[in-house]
């Protein structure tokens, strides 16, 4: 009885892992495709780095990436500044 429940746990774990990892794998494989190959259901693709060369050579992409990093950093800094007093209060026992 214990062996059956243990095997079901592994099946559920494998299904959850597959459901989590497969979309990431599919996004990576799709990023190497161009044009009509995008609609192919093949699980393996020959790597074609032309998409990455085209994006990384575009100066507007670098500007947009820098803007995203600046705004994400600012949001993180604001969240940290706002959360630190609450964390101190909880950690020191000021709030029961």
JSON list of C-alpha atoms in Angstrom, two decimals:
[
{"chain": "A", "resi": 1, "resn": "UNK", "atom": "CA", "xyz": [0.00, 0.00, 0.00]},
{"chain": "A", "resi": 2, "resn": "UNK", "atom": "CA", "xyz": [2.83, 2.39, 0.85]},
{"chain": "A", "resi": 3, "resn": "UNK", "atom": "CA", "xyz": [4.62, 1.65, -2.43]},
{"chain": "A", "resi": 4, "resn": "UNK", "atom": "CA", "xyz": [1.52, 2.60, -4.43]},
{"chain": "A", "resi": 5, "resn": "UNK", "atom": "CA", "xyz": [1.09, 5.93, -2.66]},
{"chain": "A", "resi": 6, "resn": "UNK", "atom": "CA", "xyz": [4.80, 6.64, -3.05]},
{"chain": "A", "resi": 7, "resn": "UNK", "atom": "CA", "xyz": [4.67, 5.94, -6.79]},
{"chain": "A", "resi": 8, "resn": "UNK", "atom": "CA", "xyz": [1.66, 8.24, -7.21]},
{"chain": "A", "resi": 9, "resn": "UNK", "atom": "CA", "xyz": [3.61, 11.00, -5.51]},
{"chain": "A", "resi": 10, "resn": "UNK", "atom": "CA", "xyz": [6.38, 10.59, -8.07]},
{"chain": "A", "resi": 11, "resn": "UNK", "atom": "CA", "xyz": [3.85, 10.66, -10.90]},
{"chain": "A", "resi": 12, "resn": "UNK", "atom": "CA", "xyz": [2.27, 13.86, -9.57]},
{"chain": "A", "resi": 13, "resn": "UNK", "atom": "CA", "xyz": [5.72, 15.40, -9.03]},
{"chain": "A", "resi": 14, "resn": "UNK", "atom": "CA", "xyz": [6.79, 14.50, -12.58]},
{"chain": "A", "resi": 15, "resn": "UNK", "atom": "CA", "xyz": [3.57, 15.94, -14.02]},
{"chain": "A", "resi": 16, "resn": "UNK", "atom": "CA", "xyz": [4.00, 19.18, -12.06]},
{"chain": "A", "resi": 17, "resn": "UNK", "atom": "CA", "xyz": [7.63, 19.43, -13.11]},
{"chain": "A", "resi": 18, "resn": "UNK", "atom": "CA", "xyz": [6.75, 18.82, -16.76]},
{"chain": "A", "resi": 19, "resn": "UNK", "atom": "CA", "xyz": [3.98, 21.40, -16.63]},
{"chain": "A", "resi": 20, "resn": "UNK", "atom": "CA", "xyz": [6.43, 23.93, -15.20]},
{"chain": "A", "resi": 21, "resn": "UNK", "atom": "CA", "xyz": [9.47, 23.24, -17.38]},
{"chain": "A", "resi": 22, "resn": "UNK", "atom": "CA", "xyz": [7.89, 22.50, -20.77]},
{"chain": "A", "resi": 23, "resn": "UNK", "atom": "CA", "xyz": [6.62, 26.05, -21.48]},
{"chain": "A", "resi": 24, "resn": "UNK", "atom": "CA", "xyz": [10.10, 27.42, -20.72]},
{"chain": "A", "resi": 25, "resn": "UNK", "atom": "CA", "xyz": [11.66, 24.86, -23.05]},
{"chain": "A", "resi": 26, "resn": "UNK", "atom": "CA", "xyz": [9.08, 25.63, -25.75]},
{"chain": "A", "resi": 27, "resn": "UNK", "atom": "CA", "xyz": [9.77, 29.38, -25.51]},
{"chain": "A", "resi": 28, "resn": "UNK", "atom": "CA", "xyz": [13.50, 28.75, -25.87]},
{"chain": "A", "resi": 29, "resn": "UNK", "atom": "CA", "xyz": [13.09, 26.42, -28.86]},
{"chain": "A", "resi": 30, "resn": "UNK", "atom": "CA", "xyz": [10.65, 28.82, -30.53]},
{"chain": "A", "resi": 31, "resn": "UNK", "atom": "CA", "xyz": [13.08, 31.72, -30.12]},
{"chain": "A", "resi": 32, "resn": "UNK", "atom": "CA", "xyz": [15.46, 29.95, -32.52]},
{"chain": "A", "resi": 33, "resn": "UNK", "atom": "CA", "xyz": [12.84, 29.65, -35.27]},
{"chain": "A", "resi": 34, "resn": "UNK", "atom": "CA", "xyz": [11.96, 32.09, -38.04]},
{"chain": "A", "resi": 35, "resn": "UNK", "atom": "CA", "xyz": [8.96, 32.57, -40.33]},
{"chain": "A", "resi": 36, "resn": "UNK", "atom": "CA", "xyz": [6.96, 29.45, -41.16]},
{"chain": "A", "resi": 37, "resn": "UNK", "atom": "CA", "xyz": [9.08, 27.35, -38.79]},
{"chain": "A", "resi": 38, "resn": "UNK", "atom": "CA", "xyz": [7.30, 29.10, -35.90]},
{"chain": "A", "resi": 39, "resn": "UNK", "atom": "CA", "xyz": [4.20, 27.03, -36.61]},
{"chain": "A", "resi": 40, "resn": "UNK", "atom": "CA", "xyz": [6.05, 23.71, -36.63]},
{"chain": "A", "resi": 41, "resn": "UNK", "atom": "CA", "xyz": [5.25, 21.31, -33.79]},
{"chain": "A", "resi": 42, "resn": "UNK", "atom": "CA", "xyz": [8.71, 19.73, -33.83]},
{"chain": "A", "resi": 43, "resn": "UNK", "atom": "CA", "xyz": [10.18, 19.49, -30.34]},
{"chain": "A", "resi": 44, "resn": "UNK", "atom": "CA", "xyz": [13.76, 19.97, -31.56]},
{"chain": "A", "resi": 45, "resn": "UNK", "atom": "CA", "xyz": [15.01, 22.77, -33.76]},
{"chain": "A", "resi": 46, "resn": "UNK", "atom": "CA", "xyz": [18.37, 23.51, -35.25]},
{"chain": "A", "resi": 47, "resn": "UNK", "atom": "CA", "xyz": [19.64, 26.65, -33.51]},
{"chain": "A", "resi": 48, "resn": "UNK", "atom": "CA", "xyz": [19.52, 29.73, -35.71]},
{"chain": "A", "resi": 49, "resn": "UNK", "atom": "CA", "xyz": [20.90, 32.77, -33.89]},
{"chain": "A", "resi": 50, "resn": "UNK", "atom": "CA", "xyz": [19.78, 35.30, -36.53]},
{"chain": "A", "resi": 51, "resn": "UNK", "atom": "CA", "xyz": [16.87, 36.40, -34.34]},
{"chain": "A", "resi": 52, "resn": "UNK", "atom": "CA", "xyz": [19.23, 37.16, -31.48]},
{"chain": "A", "resi": 53, "resn": "UNK", "atom": "CA", "xyz": [21.73, 38.92, -33.77]},
{"chain": "A", "resi": 54, "resn": "UNK", "atom": "CA", "xyz": [18.97, 41.11, -35.16]},
{"chain": "A", "resi": 55, "resn": "UNK", "atom": "CA", "xyz": [17.58, 42.08, -31.75]},
{"chain": "A", "resi": 56, "resn": "UNK", "atom": "CA", "xyz": [20.93, 42.67, -30.06]},
{"chain": "A", "resi": 57, "resn": "UNK", "atom": "CA", "xyz": [22.17, 44.85, -32.93]},
{"chain": "A", "resi": 58, "resn": "UNK", "atom": "CA", "xyz": [19.16, 47.18, -32.66]},
{"chain": "A", "resi": 59, "resn": "UNK", "atom": "CA", "xyz": [19.99, 50.26, -30.52]},
{"chain": "A", "resi": 60, "resn": "UNK", "atom": "CA", "xyz": [16.35, 50.88, -29.62]},
{"chain": "A", "resi": 61, "resn": "UNK", "atom": "CA", "xyz": [16.20, 47.45, -27.96]},
{"chain": "A", "resi": 62, "resn": "UNK", "atom": "CA", "xyz": [19.13, 48.38, -25.70]},
{"chain": "A", "resi": 63, "resn": "UNK", "atom": "CA", "xyz": [17.42, 51.67, -24.78]},
{"chain": "A", "resi": 64, "resn": "UNK", "atom": "CA", "xyz": [14.19, 49.87, -23.96]},
{"chain": "A", "resi": 65, "resn": "UNK", "atom": "CA", "xyz": [16.07, 47.25, -21.93]},
{"chain": "A", "resi": 66, "resn": "UNK", "atom": "CA", "xyz": [17.85, 50.00, -19.97]},
{"chain": "A", "resi": 67, "resn": "UNK", "atom": "CA", "xyz": [14.51, 51.74, -19.30]},
{"chain": "A", "resi": 68, "resn": "UNK", "atom": "CA", "xyz": [13.06, 48.46, -18.03]},
{"chain": "A", "resi": 69, "resn": "UNK", "atom": "CA", "xyz": [16.03, 47.89, -15.73]},
{"chain": "A", "resi": 70, "resn": "UNK", "atom": "CA", "xyz": [15.84, 51.43, -14.36]},
{"chain": "A", "resi": 71, "resn": "UNK", "atom": "CA", "xyz": [12.10, 51.22, -13.67]},
{"chain": "A", "resi": 72, "resn": "UNK", "atom": "CA", "xyz": [12.37, 47.73, -12.13]},
{"chain": "A", "resi": 73, "resn": "UNK", "atom": "CA", "xyz": [15.26, 48.90, -9.94]},
{"chain": "A", "resi": 74, "resn": "UNK", "atom": "CA", "xyz": [13.30, 51.96, -8.81]},
{"chain": "A", "resi": 75, "resn": "UNK", "atom": "CA", "xyz": [10.26, 49.84, -7.92]},
{"chain": "A", "resi": 76, "resn": "UNK", "atom": "CA", "xyz": [12.47, 47.42, -5.98]},
{"chain": "A", "resi": 77, "resn": "UNK", "atom": "CA", "xyz": [14.12, 50.26, -4.09]},
{"chain": "A", "resi": 78, "resn": "UNK", "atom": "CA", "xyz": [10.76, 51.83, -3.18]},
{"chain": "A", "resi": 79, "resn": "UNK", "atom": "CA", "xyz": [9.38, 48.47, -2.04]},
{"chain": "A", "resi": 80, "resn": "UNK", "atom": "CA", "xyz": [12.49, 47.88, 0.08]},
{"chain": "A", "resi": 81, "resn": "UNK", "atom": "CA", "xyz": [12.29, 51.32, 1.67]},
{"chain": "A", "resi": 82, "resn": "UNK", "atom": "CA", "xyz": [8.61, 50.80, 2.51]},
{"chain": "A", "resi": 83, "resn": "UNK", "atom": "CA", "xyz": [9.04, 47.22, 3.77]},
{"chain": "A", "resi": 84, "resn": "UNK", "atom": "CA", "xyz": [12.08, 47.71, 6.01]},
{"chain": "A", "resi": 85, "resn": "UNK", "atom": "CA", "xyz": [10.25, 49.52, 8.86]},
{"chain": "A", "resi": 86, "resn": "UNK", "atom": "CA", "xyz": [7.55, 46.85, 8.92]},
{"chain": "A", "resi": 87, "resn": "UNK", "atom": "CA", "xyz": [10.13, 44.07, 8.94]},
{"chain": "A", "resi": 88, "resn": "UNK", "atom": "CA", "xyz": [11.96, 45.79, 11.80]},
{"chain": "A", "resi": 89, "resn": "UNK", "atom": "CA", "xyz": [8.74, 46.14, 13.78]},
{"chain": "A", "resi": 90, "resn": "UNK", "atom": "CA", "xyz": [7.83, 42.48, 13.26]},
{"chain": "A", "resi": 91, "resn": "UNK", "atom": "CA", "xyz": [11.35, 41.27, 14.03]},
{"chain": "A", "resi": 92, "resn": "UNK", "atom": "CA", "xyz": [11.81, 43.29, 17.19]},
{"chain": "A", "resi": 93, "resn": "UNK", "atom": "CA", "xyz": [8.42, 42.29, 18.65]},
{"chain": "A", "resi": 94, "resn": "UNK", "atom": "CA", "xyz": [6.88, 45.76, 18.50]},
{"chain": "A", "resi": 95, "resn": "UNK", "atom": "CA", "xyz": [3.82, 44.29, 16.79]},
{"chain": "A", "resi": 96, "resn": "UNK", "atom": "CA", "xyz": [2.27, 41.36, 18.58]}
]
